[in-house]
Amino acid sequence: MRALEEPATTATASYLYGVVGAGRLDNEVLAGVDSVDGNRPVRLVPAGDVAAIVSDVQLEEFDEETLPAKLNDLAWLEGTARAHEAVLERALEHTAVVPFRFCTVYRREDDLLRFVVEREDELLRVLAQIEGRVELGVKGLVARESLERELRALTDDDEDGAEAGRAYLLRRQREQRAATESARFLGDCAAAAHARLERVAVASALGAVRPPRPGDEETMFLNAAYLVPADDESLAGEAAALAAEYGPFGIRFELTGPWPPYNFVPRDAVQP
Amino acid sequence: VNRDERAAALREQLTLVDLVDRVFASGVVLSGDITLSVAGVDLVYVGLRVLLASVGTLDRLAAEAAA
């Protein structure tokens, strides 16, 4: 007969996905969704007026020493990140959820519970702010060659008839001007787009743009997140209008989400 | 693997970049009484670097498939 208790070498820890209001979510809703470790169930741990969404994980998998190596394992990273998101999305289908950062793990469930109880007021305040709202992401992407071609066409100098050396210089100047112009154009475009999207959102957050990699056809010039009412189409409409206006310049706007409001919860919930 | 499947894989990977971008860089971040965490910013780059490198590979595959 197998021992019911797990051996000490497979000690468990508690993985915290997010926090919801007490009584807003049933354990049955979470029962069908895979946890980050694929077999231990996702469950609610009530803590006063809120409840934590947790699952047990193997301590050794999320240990500070092994985690960096795990993060370098693409299959592990993808599976775990998708599971983290799937759990939060399941909760989001039913109620507002405060998402916690990927791989927030407590050694003991008691520690997790104490943290949540201590932060109950703040968590309730955040829950009230995000109730009935979702996060949408908008990325502005540009095919630089198309943009520079368009801008060159707008400011074309006539080089016909110029001697070869002079034509070369003119061309060089024009190329440099196109690069400067396109940078300025993209800055203006990002500012204008963000201003228009912000108007139809409850809150907004600007993120860092991902640097271009060699061989990329498109460069990101805007990476923003907006908090909007869950059933409101205004932001999608505005993004489509922007895409239509800027499309001829090789620019498109990509809408992602709805996401749990990752960018609209306190970045640092604990200031000891 | 045909071209459509590759394109679909590429889209999936790009979505994964967005996902990792979000789950690593945002959400409630703990400091203080947490016993274990990836709170260190450099870990964000560990994960994203791996991911972007693999997207680069997929980009190449997609480009080859399109050629």
GROMACS .gro file of C-alpha atoms in nm, chain A:
model
  272
    1MET     CA    1   0.000   0.000   0.000
    2ARG     CA    2   0.131   0.344  -0.093
    3ALA     CA    3   0.191   0.600   0.170
    4LEU     CA    4  -0.062   0.881   0.156
    5GLU     CA    5   0.188   1.144   0.253
    6GLU     CA    6   0.434   1.259  -0.008
    7PRO     CA    7   0.799   1.214   0.074
    8ALA     CA    8   0.983   1.519   0.205
    9THR     CA    9   1.178   1.561  -0.120
   10THR     CA   10   0.862   1.669  -0.302
   11ALA     CA   11   0.760   1.948  -0.065
   12THR     CA   12   0.477   2.162  -0.193
   13ALA     CA   13   0.442   2.538  -0.214
   14SER     CA   14   0.142   2.760  -0.294
   15TYR     CA   15   0.114   2.934  -0.630
   16LEU     CA   16  -0.098   3.250  -0.623
   17TYR     CA   17  -0.275   3.341  -0.951
   18GLY     CA   18  -0.500   3.621  -0.836
   19VAL     CA   19  -0.760   3.745  -0.593
   20VAL     CA   20  -1.138   3.778  -0.632
   21GLY     CA   21  -1.417   3.904  -0.406
   22ALA     CA   22  -1.549   3.654  -0.152
   23GLY     CA   23  -1.842   3.450  -0.283
   24ARG     CA   24  -1.793   3.572  -0.642
   25LEU     CA   25  -1.649   3.250  -0.777
   26ASP     CA   26  -1.720   2.881  -0.716
   27ASN     CA   27  -1.460   2.612  -0.684
   28GLU     CA   28  -1.648   2.420  -0.955
   29VAL     CA   29  -1.571   2.697  -1.205
   30LEU     CA   30  -1.199   2.651  -1.142
   31ALA     CA   31  -1.209   2.273  -1.121
   32GLY     CA   32  -1.201   2.223  -1.498
   33VAL     CA   33  -0.900   2.442  -1.573
   34ASP     CA   34  -0.542   2.312  -1.573
   35SER     CA   35  -0.312   2.445  -1.306
   36VAL     CA   36   0.048   2.554  -1.370
   37ASP     CA   37   0.174   2.209  -1.277
   38GLY     CA   38  -0.090   2.031  -1.481
   39ASN     CA   39  -0.238   1.803  -1.220
   40ARG     CA   40  -0.295   1.963  -0.881
   41PRO     CA   41  -0.634   2.139  -0.881
   42VAL     CA   42  -0.689   2.513  -0.886
   43ARG     CA   43  -0.895   2.618  -0.586
   44LEU     CA   44  -1.014   2.913  -0.382
   45VAL     CA   45  -0.874   2.998  -0.043
   46PRO     CA   46  -1.121   3.228   0.136
   47ALA     CA   47  -0.962   3.515   0.326
   48GLY     CA   48  -1.218   3.748   0.481
   49ASP     CA   49  -1.397   3.949   0.212
   50VAL     CA   50  -1.169   3.822  -0.063
   51ALA     CA   51  -1.055   3.483  -0.187
   52ALA     CA   52  -0.720   3.378  -0.330
   53ILE     CA   53  -0.698   3.160  -0.640
   54VAL     CA   54  -0.422   2.910  -0.572
   55SER     CA   55  -0.284   2.570  -0.658
   56ASP     CA   56  -0.017   2.360  -0.497
   57VAL     CA   57   0.309   2.327  -0.687
   58GLN     CA   58   0.626   2.136  -0.626
   59LEU     CA   59   0.862   2.358  -0.436
   60GLU     CA   60   1.165   2.237  -0.630
   61GLU     CA   61   1.008   2.344  -0.961
   62PHE     CA   62   0.967   2.706  -0.849
   63ASP     CA   63   1.267   2.735  -0.626
   64GLU     CA   64   1.474   3.050  -0.673
   65GLU     CA   65   1.764   2.830  -0.773
   66THR     CA   66   1.586   2.626  -1.039
   67LEU     CA   67   1.346   2.889  -1.171
   68PRO     CA   68   1.592   3.078  -1.395
   69ALA     CA   69   1.674   2.752  -1.574
   70LYS     CA   70   1.304   2.675  -1.607
   71LEU     CA   71   1.242   3.016  -1.762
   72ASN     CA   72   1.499   2.932  -2.026
   73ASP     CA   73   1.308   2.620  -2.117
   74LEU     CA   74   1.066   2.741  -2.382
   75ALA     CA   75   0.825   2.449  -2.344
   76TRP     CA   76   0.806   2.502  -1.967
   77LEU     CA   77   0.772   2.878  -2.007
   78GLU     CA   78   0.495   2.849  -2.262
   79GLY     CA   79   0.298   2.584  -2.073
   80THR     CA   80   0.324   2.763  -1.741
   81ALA     CA   81   0.248   3.111  -1.876
   82ARG     CA   82  -0.055   2.981  -2.068
   83ALA     CA   83  -0.183   2.795  -1.761
   84HIS     CA   84  -0.140   3.107  -1.546
   85GLU     CA   85  -0.336   3.310  -1.800
   86ALA     CA   86  -0.604   3.041  -1.853
   87VAL     CA   87  -0.681   3.029  -1.481
   88LEU     CA   88  -0.719   3.407  -1.466
   89GLU     CA   89  -0.930   3.415  -1.782
   90ARG     CA   90  -1.162   3.152  -1.638
   91ALA     CA   91  -1.208   3.367  -1.328
   92LEU     CA   92  -1.250   3.678  -1.544
   93GLU     CA   93  -1.546   3.515  -1.722
   94HIS     CA   94  -1.732   3.531  -1.391
   95THR     CA   95  -1.599   3.820  -1.190
   96ALA     CA   96  -1.330   4.085  -1.147
   97VAL     CA   97  -0.990   3.939  -1.067
   98VAL     CA   98  -0.671   4.105  -0.940
   99PRO     CA   99  -0.395   3.930  -1.135
  100PHE     CA  100  -0.066   3.856  -0.965
  101ARG     CA  101   0.265   3.840  -1.142
  102PHE     CA  102   0.368   3.514  -1.302
  103CYS     CA  103   0.532   3.271  -1.057
  104THR     CA  104   0.419   3.432  -0.734
  105VAL     CA  105   0.484   3.142  -0.500
  106TYR     CA  106   0.468   3.107  -0.124
  107ARG     CA  107   0.648   2.839   0.066
  108ARG     CA  108   0.345   2.782   0.286
  109GLU     CA  109  -0.024   2.846   0.232
  110ASP     CA  110  -0.037   3.011   0.575
  111ASP     CA  111   0.205   3.280   0.454
  112LEU     CA  112  -0.005   3.339   0.145
  113LEU     CA  113  -0.319   3.366   0.353
  114ARG     CA  114  -0.159   3.608   0.596
  115PHE     CA  115  -0.048   3.831   0.309
  116VAL     CA  116  -0.395   3.838   0.154
  117VAL     CA  117  -0.565   3.911   0.486
  118GLU     CA  118  -0.321   4.191   0.563
  119ARG     CA  119  -0.386   4.348   0.221
  120GLU     CA  120  -0.761   4.291   0.221
  121ASP     CA  121  -0.862   4.660   0.217
  122GLU     CA  122  -0.630   4.746  -0.068
  123LEU     CA  123  -0.735   4.440  -0.266
  124LEU     CA  124  -1.102   4.528  -0.220
  125ARG     CA  125  -1.033   4.882  -0.340
  126VAL     CA  126  -0.861   4.750  -0.653
  127LEU     CA  127  -1.144   4.501  -0.713
  128ALA     CA  128  -1.395   4.787  -0.702
  129GLN     CA  129  -1.190   4.980  -0.962
  130ILE     CA  130  -1.168   4.692  -1.207
  131GLU     CA  131  -1.519   4.551  -1.159
  132GLY     CA  132  -1.686   4.502  -1.498
  133ARG     CA  133  -1.375   4.618  -1.683
  134VAL     CA  134  -1.110   4.449  -1.892
  135GLU     CA  135  -0.768   4.537  -2.027
  136LEU     CA  136  -0.714   4.574  -2.400
  137GLY     CA  137  -0.370   4.601  -2.554
  138VAL     CA  138  -0.292   4.817  -2.857
  139LYS     CA  139   0.034   4.789  -3.045
  140GLY     CA  140   0.133   5.031  -3.318
  141LEU     CA  141   0.350   4.865  -3.583
  142VAL     CA  142   0.518   5.022  -3.882
  143ALA     CA  143   0.674   4.882  -4.195
  144ARG     CA  144   0.950   5.143  -4.202
  145GLU     CA  145   1.033   5.101  -4.568
  146SER     CA  146   0.674   5.171  -4.666
  147LEU     CA  147   0.657   5.475  -4.441
  148GLU     CA  148   0.983   5.621  -4.571
  149ARG     CA  149   0.874   5.559  -4.928
  150GLU     CA  150   0.549   5.744  -4.862
  151LEU     CA  151   0.725   6.032  -4.693
  152ARG     CA  152   0.983   6.054  -4.973
  153ALA     CA  153   0.702   6.068  -5.227
  154LEU     CA  154   0.554   6.364  -5.039
  155THR     CA  155   0.880   6.559  -5.037
  156ASP     CA  156   1.042   6.453  -5.360
  157ASP     CA  157   1.315   6.673  -5.501
  158ASP     CA  158   1.382   6.663  -5.868
  159GLU     CA  159   1.720   6.511  -5.931
  160ASP     CA  160   1.675   6.462  -6.304
  161GLY     CA  161   1.947   6.630  -6.499
  162ALA     CA  162   2.177   6.661  -6.199
  163GLU     CA  163   2.526   6.526  -6.257
  164ALA     CA  164   2.606   6.189  -6.101
  165GLY     CA  165   2.793   6.320  -5.794
  166ARG     CA  166   2.528   6.575  -5.716
  167ALA     CA  167   2.249   6.320  -5.772
  168TYR     CA  168   2.420   6.092  -5.523
  169LEU     CA  169   2.440   6.367  -5.261
  170LEU     CA  170   2.080   6.462  -5.317
  171ARG     CA  171   1.978   6.100  -5.276
  172ARG     CA  172   2.178   6.065  -4.954
  173GLN     CA  173   2.026   6.382  -4.814
  174ARG     CA  174   1.683   6.263  -4.906
  175GLU     CA  175   1.740   5.928  -4.737
  176GLN     CA  176   1.860   6.094  -4.420
  177ARG     CA  177   1.568   6.332  -4.426
  178ALA     CA  178   1.330   6.041  -4.476
  179ALA     CA  179   1.471   5.866  -4.168
  180THR     CA  180   1.438   6.181  -3.956
  181GLU     CA  181   1.093   6.252  -4.094
  182SER     CA  182   0.974   5.897  -4.030
  183ALA     CA  183   1.096   5.906  -3.668
  184ARG     CA  184   0.912   6.235  -3.614
  185PHE     CA  185   0.605   6.104  -3.794
  186LEU     CA  186   0.597   5.793  -3.573
  187GLY     CA  187   0.634   5.999  -3.255
  188ASP     CA  188   0.342   6.217  -3.361
  189CYS     CA  189   0.139   5.915  -3.464
  190ALA     CA  190   0.198   5.738  -3.130
  191ALA     CA  191   0.098   6.050  -2.936
  192ALA     CA  192  -0.212   6.113  -3.147
  193ALA     CA  193  -0.324   5.749  -3.136
  194HIS     CA  194  -0.272   5.724  -2.762
  195ALA     CA  195  -0.465   6.047  -2.701
  196ARG     CA  196  -0.760   5.923  -2.903
  197LEU     CA  197  -0.763   5.577  -2.745
  198GLU     CA  198  -0.722   5.723  -2.397
  199ARG     CA  199  -1.038   5.930  -2.447
  200VAL     CA  200  -1.255   5.618  -2.480
  201ALA     CA  201  -1.085   5.432  -2.191
  202VAL     CA  202  -1.125   5.441  -1.814
  203ALA     CA  203  -0.749   5.431  -1.762
  204SER     CA  204  -0.437   5.380  -1.972
  205ALA     CA  205  -0.080   5.260  -1.933
  206LEU     CA  206   0.208   5.305  -2.175
  207GLY     CA  207   0.453   5.017  -2.194
  208ALA     CA  208   0.801   4.994  -2.339
  209VAL     CA  209   0.816   4.917  -2.708
  210ARG     CA  210   1.005   4.603  -2.794
  211PRO     CA  211   1.327   4.685  -2.973
  212PRO     CA  212   1.342   4.576  -3.337
  213ARG     CA  213   1.546   4.270  -3.424
  214PRO     CA  214   1.749   4.235  -3.741
  215GLY     CA  215   1.531   4.113  -4.025
  216ASP     CA  216   1.208   4.240  -3.873
  217GLU     CA  217   0.975   4.378  -4.133
  218GLU     CA  218   0.785   4.583  -3.879
  219THR     CA  219   0.894   4.801  -3.590
  220MET     CA  220   0.680   4.856  -3.282
  221PHE     CA  221   0.632   5.222  -3.200
  222LEU     CA  222   0.341   5.205  -2.955
  223ASN     CA  223   0.272   4.950  -2.682
  224ALA     CA  224  -0.021   5.060  -2.470
  225ALA     CA  225  -0.284   4.908  -2.245
  226TYR     CA  226  -0.631   5.045  -2.180
  227LEU     CA  227  -0.887   4.963  -1.915
  228VAL     CA  228  -1.235   4.962  -2.070
  229PRO     CA  229  -1.586   4.850  -1.974
  230ALA     CA  230  -1.614   4.478  -2.057
  231ASP     CA  231  -1.892   4.520  -2.317
  232ASP     CA  232  -1.775   4.848  -2.470
  233GLU     CA  233  -1.667   4.844  -2.836
  234SER     CA  234  -1.551   5.207  -2.851
  235LEU     CA  235  -1.183   5.134  -2.822
  236ALA     CA  236  -1.193   4.865  -3.091
  237GLY     CA  237  -1.376   5.113  -3.313
  238GLU     CA  238  -1.120   5.385  -3.250
  239ALA     CA  239  -0.834   5.143  -3.322
  240ALA     CA  240  -1.000   5.045  -3.651
  241ALA     CA  241  -1.042   5.413  -3.745
  242LEU     CA  242  -0.673   5.477  -3.671
  243ALA     CA  243  -0.575   5.174  -3.878
  244ALA     CA  244  -0.776   5.305  -4.174
  245GLU     CA  245  -0.621   5.653  -4.149
  246TYR     CA  246  -0.261   5.544  -4.105
  247GLY     CA  247  -0.274   5.229  -4.317
  248PRO     CA  248  -0.145   5.406  -4.631
  249PHE     CA  249   0.175   5.492  -4.439
  250GLY     CA  250   0.258   5.128  -4.368
  251ILE     CA  251   0.121   5.153  -4.015
  252ARG     CA  252  -0.117   4.913  -3.845
  253PHE     CA  253  -0.265   4.886  -3.499
  254GLU     CA  254  -0.299   4.548  -3.338
  255LEU     CA  255  -0.561   4.495  -3.071
  256THR     CA  256  -0.506   4.221  -2.811
  257GLY     CA  257  -0.715   4.096  -2.521
  258PRO     CA  258  -0.942   4.113  -2.334
  259TRP     CA  259  -0.680   4.054  -2.067
  260PRO     CA  260  -0.712   4.039  -1.691
  261PRO     CA  261  -0.618   4.396  -1.586
  262TYR     CA  262  -0.247   4.318  -1.545
  263ASN     CA  263  -0.148   4.680  -1.603
  264PHE     CA  264  -0.411   4.832  -1.376
  265VAL     CA  265  -0.331   4.681  -1.041
  266PRO     CA  266  -0.066   4.810  -0.801
  267ARG     CA  267   0.280   4.717  -0.920
  268ASP     CA  268   0.392   4.678  -0.564
  269ALA     CA  269   0.125   4.555  -0.326
  270VAL     CA  270   0.360   4.504  -0.036
  271GLN     CA  271   0.566   4.776   0.121
  272PRO     CA  272   0.686   4.615   0.442
   0.00000   0.00000   0.00000
